[in-house]
Coordinates of C-alpha atoms (C1' of nucleotides) in Angstrom, one line a residue:
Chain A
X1 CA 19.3 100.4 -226.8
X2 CA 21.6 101.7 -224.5
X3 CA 25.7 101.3 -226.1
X4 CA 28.5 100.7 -223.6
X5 CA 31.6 103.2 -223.9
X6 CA 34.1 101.2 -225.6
X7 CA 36.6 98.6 -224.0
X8 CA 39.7 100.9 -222.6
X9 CA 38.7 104.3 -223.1
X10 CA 37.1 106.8 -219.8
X11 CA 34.3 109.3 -220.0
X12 CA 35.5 112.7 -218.9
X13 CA 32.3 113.4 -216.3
X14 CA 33.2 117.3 -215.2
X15 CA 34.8 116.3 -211.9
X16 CA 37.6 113.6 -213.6
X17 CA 37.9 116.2 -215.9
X18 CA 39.0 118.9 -213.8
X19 CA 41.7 116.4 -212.8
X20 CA 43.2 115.5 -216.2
X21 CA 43.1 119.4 -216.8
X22 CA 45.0 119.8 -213.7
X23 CA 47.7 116.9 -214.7
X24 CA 48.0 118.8 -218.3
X25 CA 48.0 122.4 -216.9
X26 CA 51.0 121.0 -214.4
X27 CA 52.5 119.3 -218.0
X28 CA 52.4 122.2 -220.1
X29 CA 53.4 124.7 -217.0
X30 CA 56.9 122.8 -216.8
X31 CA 57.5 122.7 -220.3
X32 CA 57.4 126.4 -221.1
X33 CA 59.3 127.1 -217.4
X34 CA 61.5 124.6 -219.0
X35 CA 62.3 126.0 -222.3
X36 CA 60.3 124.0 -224.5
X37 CA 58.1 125.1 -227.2
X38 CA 54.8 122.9 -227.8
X39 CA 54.3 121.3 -230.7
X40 CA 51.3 118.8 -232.5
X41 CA 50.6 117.1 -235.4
X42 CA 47.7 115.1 -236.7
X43 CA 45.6 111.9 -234.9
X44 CA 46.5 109.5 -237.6
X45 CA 49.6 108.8 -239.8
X46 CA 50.7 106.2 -242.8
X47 CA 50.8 102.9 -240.5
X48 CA 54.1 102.8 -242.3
X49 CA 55.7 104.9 -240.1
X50 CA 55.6 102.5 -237.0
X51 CA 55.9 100.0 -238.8
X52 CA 59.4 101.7 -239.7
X53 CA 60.6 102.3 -236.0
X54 CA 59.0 99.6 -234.3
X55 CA 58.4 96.6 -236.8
X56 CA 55.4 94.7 -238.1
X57 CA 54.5 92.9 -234.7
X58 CA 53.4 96.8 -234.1
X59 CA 50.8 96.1 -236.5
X60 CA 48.4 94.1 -234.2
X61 CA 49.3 97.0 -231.1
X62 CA 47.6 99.7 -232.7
X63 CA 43.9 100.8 -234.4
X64 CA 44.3 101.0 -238.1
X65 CA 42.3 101.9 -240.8
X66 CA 41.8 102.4 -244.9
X67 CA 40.7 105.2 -246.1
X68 CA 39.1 105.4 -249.2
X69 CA 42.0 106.0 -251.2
X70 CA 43.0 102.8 -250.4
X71 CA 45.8 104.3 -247.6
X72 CA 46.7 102.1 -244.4
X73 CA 46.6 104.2 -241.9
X74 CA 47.0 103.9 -238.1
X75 CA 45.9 106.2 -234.9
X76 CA 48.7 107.3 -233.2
X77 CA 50.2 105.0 -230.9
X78 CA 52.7 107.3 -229.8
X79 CA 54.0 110.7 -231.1
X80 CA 57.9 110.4 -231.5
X81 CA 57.4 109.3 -235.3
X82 CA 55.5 112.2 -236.1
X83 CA 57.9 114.6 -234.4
X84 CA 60.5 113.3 -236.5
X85 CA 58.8 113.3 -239.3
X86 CA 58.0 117.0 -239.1
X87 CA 61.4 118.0 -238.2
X88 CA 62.8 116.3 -240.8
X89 CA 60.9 118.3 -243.1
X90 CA 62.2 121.8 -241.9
X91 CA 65.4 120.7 -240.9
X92 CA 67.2 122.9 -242.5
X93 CA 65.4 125.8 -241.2
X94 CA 64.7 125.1 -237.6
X95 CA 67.0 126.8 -235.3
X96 CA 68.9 124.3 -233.0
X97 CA 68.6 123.5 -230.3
X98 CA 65.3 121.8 -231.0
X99 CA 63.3 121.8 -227.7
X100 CA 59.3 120.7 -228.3
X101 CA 56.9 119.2 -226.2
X102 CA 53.0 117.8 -226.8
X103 CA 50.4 116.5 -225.1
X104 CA 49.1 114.0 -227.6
X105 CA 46.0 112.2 -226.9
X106 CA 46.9 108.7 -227.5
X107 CA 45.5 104.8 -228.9
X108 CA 47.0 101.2 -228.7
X109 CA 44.9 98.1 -229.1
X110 CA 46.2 96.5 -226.2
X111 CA 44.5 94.7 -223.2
X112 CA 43.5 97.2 -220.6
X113 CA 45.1 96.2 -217.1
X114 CA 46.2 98.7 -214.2
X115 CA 47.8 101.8 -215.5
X116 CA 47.4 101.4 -219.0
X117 CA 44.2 101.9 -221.3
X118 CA 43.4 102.1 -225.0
X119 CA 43.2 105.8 -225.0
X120 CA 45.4 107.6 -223.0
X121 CA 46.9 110.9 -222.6
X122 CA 51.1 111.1 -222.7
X123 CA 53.4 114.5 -222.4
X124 CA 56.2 113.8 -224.4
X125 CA 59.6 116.4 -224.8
X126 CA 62.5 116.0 -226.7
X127 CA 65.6 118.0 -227.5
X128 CA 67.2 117.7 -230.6
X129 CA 70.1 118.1 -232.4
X130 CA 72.6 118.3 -228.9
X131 CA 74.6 114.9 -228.1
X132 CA 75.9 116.4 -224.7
X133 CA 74.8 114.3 -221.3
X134 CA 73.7 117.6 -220.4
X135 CA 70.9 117.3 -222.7
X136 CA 70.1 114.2 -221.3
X137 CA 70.2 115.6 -218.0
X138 CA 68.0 118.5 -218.5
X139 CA 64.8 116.1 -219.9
X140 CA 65.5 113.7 -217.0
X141 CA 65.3 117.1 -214.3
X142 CA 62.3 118.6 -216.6
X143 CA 60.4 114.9 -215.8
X144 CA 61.5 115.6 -212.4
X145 CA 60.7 119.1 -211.9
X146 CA 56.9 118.6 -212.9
X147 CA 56.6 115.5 -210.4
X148 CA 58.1 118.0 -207.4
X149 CA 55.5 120.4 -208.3
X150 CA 52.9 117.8 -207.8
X151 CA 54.4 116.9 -204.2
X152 CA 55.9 113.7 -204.9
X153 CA 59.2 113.8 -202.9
X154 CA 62.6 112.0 -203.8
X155 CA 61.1 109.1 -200.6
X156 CA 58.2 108.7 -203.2
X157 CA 59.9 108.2 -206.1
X158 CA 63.4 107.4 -208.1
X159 CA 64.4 108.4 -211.6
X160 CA 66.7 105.0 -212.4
X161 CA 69.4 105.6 -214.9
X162 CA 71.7 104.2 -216.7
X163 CA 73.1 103.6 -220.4
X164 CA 72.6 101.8 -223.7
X165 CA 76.3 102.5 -224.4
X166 CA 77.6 101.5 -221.4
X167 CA 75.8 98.0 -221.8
X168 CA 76.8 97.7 -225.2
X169 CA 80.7 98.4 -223.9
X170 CA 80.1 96.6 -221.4
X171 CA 78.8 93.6 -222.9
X172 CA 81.9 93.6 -225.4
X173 CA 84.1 93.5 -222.8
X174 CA 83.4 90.8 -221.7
X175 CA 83.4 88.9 -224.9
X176 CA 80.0 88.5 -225.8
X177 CA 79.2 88.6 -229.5
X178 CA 76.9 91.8 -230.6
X179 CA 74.3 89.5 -232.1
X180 CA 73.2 88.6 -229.0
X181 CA 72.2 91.7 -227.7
X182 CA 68.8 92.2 -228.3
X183 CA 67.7 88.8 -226.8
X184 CA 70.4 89.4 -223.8
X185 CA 68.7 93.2 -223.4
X186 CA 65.2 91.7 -223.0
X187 CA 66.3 89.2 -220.5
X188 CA 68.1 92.2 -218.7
X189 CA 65.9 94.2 -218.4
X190 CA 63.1 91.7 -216.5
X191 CA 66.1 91.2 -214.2
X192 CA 64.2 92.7 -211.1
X193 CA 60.7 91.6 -212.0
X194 CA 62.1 87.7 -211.7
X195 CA 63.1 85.7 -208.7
X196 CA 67.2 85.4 -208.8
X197 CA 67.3 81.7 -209.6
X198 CA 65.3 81.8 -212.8
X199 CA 66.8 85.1 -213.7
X200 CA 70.3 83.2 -213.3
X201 CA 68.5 79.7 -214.9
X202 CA 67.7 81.9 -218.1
X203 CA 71.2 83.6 -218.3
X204 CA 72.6 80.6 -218.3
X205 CA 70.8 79.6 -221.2
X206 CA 72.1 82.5 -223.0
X207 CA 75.3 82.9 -221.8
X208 CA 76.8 79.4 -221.4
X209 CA 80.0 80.6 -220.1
X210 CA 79.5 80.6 -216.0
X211 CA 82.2 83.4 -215.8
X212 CA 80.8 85.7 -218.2
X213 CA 76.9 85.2 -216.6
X214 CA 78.5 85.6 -213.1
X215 CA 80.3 89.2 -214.8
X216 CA 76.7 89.8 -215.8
X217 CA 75.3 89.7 -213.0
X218 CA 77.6 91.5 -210.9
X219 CA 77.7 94.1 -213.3
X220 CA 73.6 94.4 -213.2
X221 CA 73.8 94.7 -209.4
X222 CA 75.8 97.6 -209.3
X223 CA 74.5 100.9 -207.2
X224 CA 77.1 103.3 -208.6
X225 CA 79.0 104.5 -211.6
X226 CA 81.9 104.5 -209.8
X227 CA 81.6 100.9 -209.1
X228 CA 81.8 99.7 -212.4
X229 CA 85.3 99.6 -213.0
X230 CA 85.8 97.0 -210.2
X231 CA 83.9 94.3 -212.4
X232 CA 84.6 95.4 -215.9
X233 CA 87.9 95.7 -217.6
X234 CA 86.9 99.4 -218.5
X235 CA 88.8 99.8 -222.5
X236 CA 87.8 102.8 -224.3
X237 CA 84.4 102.3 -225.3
X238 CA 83.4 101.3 -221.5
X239 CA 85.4 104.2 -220.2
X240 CA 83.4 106.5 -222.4
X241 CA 80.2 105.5 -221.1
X242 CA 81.0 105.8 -217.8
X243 CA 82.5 109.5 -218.4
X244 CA 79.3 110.6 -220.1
X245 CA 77.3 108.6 -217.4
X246 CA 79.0 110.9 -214.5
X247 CA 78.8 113.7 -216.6
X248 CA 74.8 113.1 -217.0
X249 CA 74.8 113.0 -212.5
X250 CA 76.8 115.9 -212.3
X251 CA 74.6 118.1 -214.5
X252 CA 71.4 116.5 -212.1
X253 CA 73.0 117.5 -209.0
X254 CA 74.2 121.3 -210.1
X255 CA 70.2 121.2 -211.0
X256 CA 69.2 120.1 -207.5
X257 CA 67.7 116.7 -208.2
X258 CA 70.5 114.4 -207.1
X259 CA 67.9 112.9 -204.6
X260 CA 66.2 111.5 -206.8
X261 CA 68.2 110.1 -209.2
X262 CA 70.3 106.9 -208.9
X263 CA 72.2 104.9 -211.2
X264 CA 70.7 101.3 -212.1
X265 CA 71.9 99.1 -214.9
X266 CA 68.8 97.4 -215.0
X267 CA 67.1 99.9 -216.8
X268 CA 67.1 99.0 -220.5
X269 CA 63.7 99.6 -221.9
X270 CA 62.5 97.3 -224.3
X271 CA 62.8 98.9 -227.8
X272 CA 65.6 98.9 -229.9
X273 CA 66.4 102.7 -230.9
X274 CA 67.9 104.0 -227.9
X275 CA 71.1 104.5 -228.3
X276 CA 72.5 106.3 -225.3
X277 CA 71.4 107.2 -221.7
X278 CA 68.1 106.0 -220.6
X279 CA 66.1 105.9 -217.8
X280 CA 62.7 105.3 -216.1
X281 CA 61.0 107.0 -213.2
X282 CA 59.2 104.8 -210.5
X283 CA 57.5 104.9 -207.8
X284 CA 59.7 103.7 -204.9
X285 CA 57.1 101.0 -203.5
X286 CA 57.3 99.4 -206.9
X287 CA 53.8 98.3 -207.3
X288 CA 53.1 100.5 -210.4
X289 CA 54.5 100.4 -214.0
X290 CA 57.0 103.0 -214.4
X291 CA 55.7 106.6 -214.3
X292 CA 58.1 107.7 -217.5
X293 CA 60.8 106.7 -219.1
X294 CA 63.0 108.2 -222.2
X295 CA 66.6 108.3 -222.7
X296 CA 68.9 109.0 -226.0
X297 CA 67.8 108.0 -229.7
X298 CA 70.2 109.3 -231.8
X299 CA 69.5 107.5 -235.0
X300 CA 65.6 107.9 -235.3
X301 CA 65.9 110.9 -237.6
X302 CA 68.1 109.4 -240.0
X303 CA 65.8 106.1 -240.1
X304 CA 63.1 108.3 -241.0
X305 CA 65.3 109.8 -243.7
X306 CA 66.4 112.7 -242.6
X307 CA 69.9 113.8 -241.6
X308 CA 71.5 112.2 -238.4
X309 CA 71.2 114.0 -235.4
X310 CA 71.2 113.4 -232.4
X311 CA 68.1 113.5 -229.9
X312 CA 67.2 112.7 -226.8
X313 CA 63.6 112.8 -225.1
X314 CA 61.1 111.4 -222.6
X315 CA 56.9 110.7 -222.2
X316 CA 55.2 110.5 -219.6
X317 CA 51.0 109.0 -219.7
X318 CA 48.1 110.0 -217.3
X319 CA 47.5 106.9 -216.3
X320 CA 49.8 105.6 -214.0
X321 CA 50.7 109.5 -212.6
X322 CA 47.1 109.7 -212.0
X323 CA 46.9 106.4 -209.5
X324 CA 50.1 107.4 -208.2
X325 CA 48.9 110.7 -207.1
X326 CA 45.7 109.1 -206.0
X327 CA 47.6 107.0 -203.6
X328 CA 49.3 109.4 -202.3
X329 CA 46.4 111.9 -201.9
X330 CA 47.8 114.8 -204.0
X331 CA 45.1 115.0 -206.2
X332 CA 41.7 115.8 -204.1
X333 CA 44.0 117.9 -201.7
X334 CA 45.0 120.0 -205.1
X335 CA 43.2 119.6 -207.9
X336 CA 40.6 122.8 -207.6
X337 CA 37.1 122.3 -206.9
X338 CA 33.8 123.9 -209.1
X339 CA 33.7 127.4 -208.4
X340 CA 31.0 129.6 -209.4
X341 CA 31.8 133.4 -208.0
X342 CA 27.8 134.8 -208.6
X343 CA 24.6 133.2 -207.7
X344 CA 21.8 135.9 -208.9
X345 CA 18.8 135.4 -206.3
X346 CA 15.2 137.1 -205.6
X347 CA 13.2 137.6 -202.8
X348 CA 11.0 139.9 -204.5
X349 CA 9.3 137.6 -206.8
X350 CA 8.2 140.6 -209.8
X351 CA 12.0 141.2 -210.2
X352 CA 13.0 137.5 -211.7
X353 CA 13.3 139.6 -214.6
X354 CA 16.2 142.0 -212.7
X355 CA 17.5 138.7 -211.7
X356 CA 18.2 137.8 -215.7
X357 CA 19.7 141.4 -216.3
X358 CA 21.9 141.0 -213.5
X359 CA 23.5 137.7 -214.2
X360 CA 24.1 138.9 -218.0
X361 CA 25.8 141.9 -216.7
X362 CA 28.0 140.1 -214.5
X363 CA 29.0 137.8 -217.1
X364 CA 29.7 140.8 -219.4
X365 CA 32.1 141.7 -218.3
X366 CA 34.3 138.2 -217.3
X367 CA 32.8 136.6 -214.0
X368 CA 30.9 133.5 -213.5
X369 CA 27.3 133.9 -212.7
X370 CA 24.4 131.8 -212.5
X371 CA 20.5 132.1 -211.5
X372 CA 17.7 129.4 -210.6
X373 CA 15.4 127.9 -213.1
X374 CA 13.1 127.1 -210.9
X375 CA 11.5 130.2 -209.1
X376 CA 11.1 129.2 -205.9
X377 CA 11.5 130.8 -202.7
X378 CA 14.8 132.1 -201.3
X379 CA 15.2 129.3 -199.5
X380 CA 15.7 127.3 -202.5
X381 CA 17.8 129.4 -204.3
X382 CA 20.0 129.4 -201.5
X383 CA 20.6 125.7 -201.5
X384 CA 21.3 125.4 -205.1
X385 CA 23.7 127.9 -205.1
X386 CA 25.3 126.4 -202.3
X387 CA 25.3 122.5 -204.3
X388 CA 27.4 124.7 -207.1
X389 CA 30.0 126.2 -204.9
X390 CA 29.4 129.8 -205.6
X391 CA 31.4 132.1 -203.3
X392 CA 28.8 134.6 -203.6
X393 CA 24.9 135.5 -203.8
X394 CA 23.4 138.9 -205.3
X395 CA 19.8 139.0 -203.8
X396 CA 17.3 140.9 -205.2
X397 CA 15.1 142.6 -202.3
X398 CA 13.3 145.2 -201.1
X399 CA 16.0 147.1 -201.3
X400 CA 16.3 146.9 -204.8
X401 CA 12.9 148.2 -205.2
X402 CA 13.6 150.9 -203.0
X403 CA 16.5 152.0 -203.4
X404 CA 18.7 149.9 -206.1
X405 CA 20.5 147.9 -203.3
X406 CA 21.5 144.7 -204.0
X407 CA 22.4 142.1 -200.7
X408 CA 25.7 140.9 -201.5
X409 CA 26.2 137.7 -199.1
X410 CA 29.3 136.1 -199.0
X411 CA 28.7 132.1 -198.5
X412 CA 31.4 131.1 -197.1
X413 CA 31.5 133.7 -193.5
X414 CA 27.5 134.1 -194.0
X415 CA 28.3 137.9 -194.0
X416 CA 25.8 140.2 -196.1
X417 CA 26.7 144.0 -197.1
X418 CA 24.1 146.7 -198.9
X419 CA 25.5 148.0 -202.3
X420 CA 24.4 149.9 -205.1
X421 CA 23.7 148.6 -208.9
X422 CA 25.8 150.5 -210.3
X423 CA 28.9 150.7 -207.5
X424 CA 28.4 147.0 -208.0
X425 CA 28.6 146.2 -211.4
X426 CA 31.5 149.0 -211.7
X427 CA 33.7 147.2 -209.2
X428 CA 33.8 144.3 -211.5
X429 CA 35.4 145.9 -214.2
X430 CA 38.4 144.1 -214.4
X431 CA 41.5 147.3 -213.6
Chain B
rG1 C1' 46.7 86.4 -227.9
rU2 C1' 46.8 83.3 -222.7
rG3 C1' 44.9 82.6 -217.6
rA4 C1' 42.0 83.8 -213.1
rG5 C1' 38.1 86.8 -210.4
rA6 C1' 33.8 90.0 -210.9
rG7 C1' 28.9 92.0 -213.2
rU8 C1' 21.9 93.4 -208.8
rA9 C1' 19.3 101.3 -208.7
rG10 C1' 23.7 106.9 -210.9
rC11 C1' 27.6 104.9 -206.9
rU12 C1' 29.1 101.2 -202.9
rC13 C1' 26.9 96.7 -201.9
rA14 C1' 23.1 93.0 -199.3
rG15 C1' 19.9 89.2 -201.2
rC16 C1' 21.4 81.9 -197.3
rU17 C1' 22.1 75.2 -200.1
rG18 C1' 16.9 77.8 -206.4
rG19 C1' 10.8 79.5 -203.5
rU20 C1' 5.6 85.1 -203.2
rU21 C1' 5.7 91.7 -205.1
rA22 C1' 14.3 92.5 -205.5
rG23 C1' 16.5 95.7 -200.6
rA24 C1' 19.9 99.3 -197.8
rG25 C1' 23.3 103.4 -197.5
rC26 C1' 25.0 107.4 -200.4
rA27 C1' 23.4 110.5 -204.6
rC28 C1' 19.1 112.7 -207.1
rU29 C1' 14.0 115.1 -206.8
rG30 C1' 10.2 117.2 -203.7
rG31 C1' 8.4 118.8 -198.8
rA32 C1' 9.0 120.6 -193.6
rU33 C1' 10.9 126.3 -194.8
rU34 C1' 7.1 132.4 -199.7
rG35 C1' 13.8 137.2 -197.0
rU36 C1' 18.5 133.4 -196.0
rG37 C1' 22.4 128.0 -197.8
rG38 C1' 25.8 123.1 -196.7
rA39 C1' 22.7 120.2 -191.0
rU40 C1' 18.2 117.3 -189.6
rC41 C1' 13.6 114.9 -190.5
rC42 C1' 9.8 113.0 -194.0
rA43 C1' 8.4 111.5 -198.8
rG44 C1' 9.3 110.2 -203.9
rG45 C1' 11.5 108.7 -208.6
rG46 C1' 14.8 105.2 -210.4
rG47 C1' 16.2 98.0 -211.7
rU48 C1' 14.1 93.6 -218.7
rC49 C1' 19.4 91.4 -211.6
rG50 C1' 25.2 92.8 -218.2
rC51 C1' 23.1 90.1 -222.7
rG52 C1' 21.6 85.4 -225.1
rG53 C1' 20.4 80.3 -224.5
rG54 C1' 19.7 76.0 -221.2
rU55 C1' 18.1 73.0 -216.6
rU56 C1' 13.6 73.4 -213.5
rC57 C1' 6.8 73.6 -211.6
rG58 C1' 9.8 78.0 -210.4
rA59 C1' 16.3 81.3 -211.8
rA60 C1' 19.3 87.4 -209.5
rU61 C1' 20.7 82.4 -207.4
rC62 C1' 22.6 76.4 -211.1
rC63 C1' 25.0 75.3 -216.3
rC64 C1' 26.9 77.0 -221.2
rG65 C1' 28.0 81.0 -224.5
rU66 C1' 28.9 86.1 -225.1
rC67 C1' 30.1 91.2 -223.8
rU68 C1' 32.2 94.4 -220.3
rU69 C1' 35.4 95.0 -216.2
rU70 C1' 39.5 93.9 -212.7
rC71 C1' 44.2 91.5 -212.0
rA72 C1' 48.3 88.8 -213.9
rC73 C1' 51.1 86.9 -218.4
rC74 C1' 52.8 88.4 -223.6
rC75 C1' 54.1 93.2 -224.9
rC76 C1' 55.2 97.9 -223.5
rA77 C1' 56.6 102.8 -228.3

RNA sequence: GUGAGAGUAGCUCAGCUGGUUAGAGCACUGGAUUGUGGAUCCAGGGGUCGCGGGUUCGAAUCCCGUCUUUCACCCCA
């Protein structure tokens, strides 16, 4: 009875694997050039914990389980909830700044579709316990930095930004009650994904008053911080935003990344915790899901009981990166190919047993060897090393017999040189 | 959870409005080639046509269900 792999998950077959190594290589690479200091914590938690940030509707998103204690427990869904949990637990002893990142490996129970699965892969990296824009700026240019490295240029892609504070200023401003902001931020932030008229049709049914939905609007079509002021009385609170806002550009541009980045009040994201600065990378055709997003959650420590401070942070999954670089052929022009650096051959078939010693000794001491199973002629031996890439073939000949020569043959120019056992074997000692 | 398309060899697919023994390319294995590889040529293995039921003399083909998959919606931590 043959059993299919189960609905939203992918088998790792070596050559997709050397590709997800390559994307978490590239992950982990920027982190550490970055500062941060990686971090995990287990697969599963007490449901209760995402029920806590995220609410019972969460329930039905993610895999859960009893135990047989009786426990509800859920598969991670995300990792933000365990990383709070575990630095509320050594608060007091952590030195601060708090810079982590992971690479969790990742479930939700949703409906597979392009660019998101059931099991997934997501680089996540936070810094905590700093409530300066620069902190903000430095995980928006750390997102940035890693997609550079990968080739994507600023024409391929836009970090969008903008600012749950400045909404919320905004929004006051302009006389709407803070009750409504939750519905009002879920309309908001479809704003692009609608045609105008029923994005206007539906803001009309929330905001009755034809002035404040046409402030609205203008405000969401803004293109630059500086702009805002022209259709916002800008009090204190607003004024505020905007200086933290410009502060949060200025520290991107001193980093380089300016070309990339542009300010775009559209950008709201959809759960309720963020507090501050947010923002989400896309690609610049907009046919994908956003690549990352993250921004400024600077109660989530205190909701999970711990002290309140402040944090800010970003993840990033595998999925939509991968198609992304697909599509724009960075991945088979980069992600490295099998490489085997020894084939052991014979010509001389009474030394197949030389042929064993001579693979073991190459692999003693730290290089990649392999032999045929088969025993067949050179010819053969030949081929199969060439089907697994190896960059060179020891042949056991005549020579050998005679004289302890080895052929060392070089696959790639063709080019063959005489060398003695032990000059070979000595030359790969590593230095 | 809702809606639409798809499912034939490991992969990409052909197979007409139902009609003998289900095909191709690529991949794989072997041979041409017992001291020289990626090319070429030849041969071979591999399929309960996703699964279950129905209609029919006869089903890969038509109908229903189901599973998987793709895309969109809901949601998006």
């Amino acid at each position: 009875m043959k059993i299919p792999p189960v609905k939203g998950t992918r088998d790792f077959y070596p050559s997709e694997m050397t590709r997800r190594n390559w994307i978490i290589d590239g992950w982990k690479k920027v982190s550490v050039c970055n500062g941060f200091e990686e971090y995990d914590g287990p697969i599963f938690e007490y449901l209760k914990m995402y029920q806590i940030k995220s609410g019972d509707e969460i329930v039905e998103q993610l895999f859960s389980l009893q135990d047989r204690g009786g426990r509800d427990l859920a598969i991670r869904p995300e990792i933000t909830p365990t990383l709070a949990r575990m630095v509320n637990q050594q608060v007091n002893a952590l030195p601060r700044p708090i810079k982590w990142f992971s690479v969790p490996r990742l479930c939700r129970a949703e409906r597979p579709q392009k660019g998101r699965l059931r099991e997934f892969f997501q680089w996540n990296f936070d810094i905590i316990g700093i409530d300066s824009p620069e902190a903000d700026a430095e995980i928006i240019f750390t997102s940035l930095d890693y997609l550079r490295t990968t080739g994507l240029t600023s024409a391929d892609i836009k970090a969008k930004i903008s600012s749950r504070k400045l909404l919320a200023a905004v929004l006051t401003a302009l006389g709407i009650a803070a009750e409504q902001f939750d519905t009002l931020y879920a309309l908001l932030d479809k704003r692009t994904k609608l045609p105008p008229e029923t994005f206007a049709e539906l803001l009309a049914e929330q905001i009755p008053d034809s002035q404040q939905a046409s402030r609205i609007s203008a405000f969401m079509a803004l293109e630059s911080v500086e702009q805002i002021e022209s259709v916002v009385p800008a009090d204190e609170a607003v004024q505020n935003a905007i200086t933290e806002l410009k502060a949060v550009f200025a520290a991107l541009k001193l980093m380089g990344v300016s070309d990339y980045c542009v300010f775009d009040p559209g950008i709201v994201r959809g759960l309720a915790y963020y507090t501050g600065v947010v923002f989400e990378i896309h690609d610049v055709v907009g046919q994908l899901r956003a690549i990352c997003g993250g921004g400024r959650y600077d109660n989530l420590l205190r909701d999970f009981g711990g002290p309140a401070i402040p944090a800010t942070g970003m993840g990033m999954g595998d999925c939509v990166l991968e198609i992304l670089l697909h599509e724009k052929g960075l991945l088979d022009s980069q992600v490295p190919r099998r490489y085997l650096e020894y084939f052991v051959a014979f010509a001389v078939p009474t030394h197949t047993r030389t042929m064993y010693e001579i693979a073991a000794q190459i692999r003693s001491r730290g290089h990649s060897a392999n032999f045929s199973y088969k025993l067949g002629g050179l010819s053969k031996q030949l081929k199969e090393a060439a089907s697994q890439k190896a960059g060179k073939c020891v042949i056991i000949g005549q020579e050998y017999v005679d004289k302890q020569e080895l052929v060392i043959k070089d696959m790639a120019t063709g080019e063959q040189v005489l060398v003695d056992l032990g000059r070979f074997l000595s030359e790969l000692e590593p230095d």
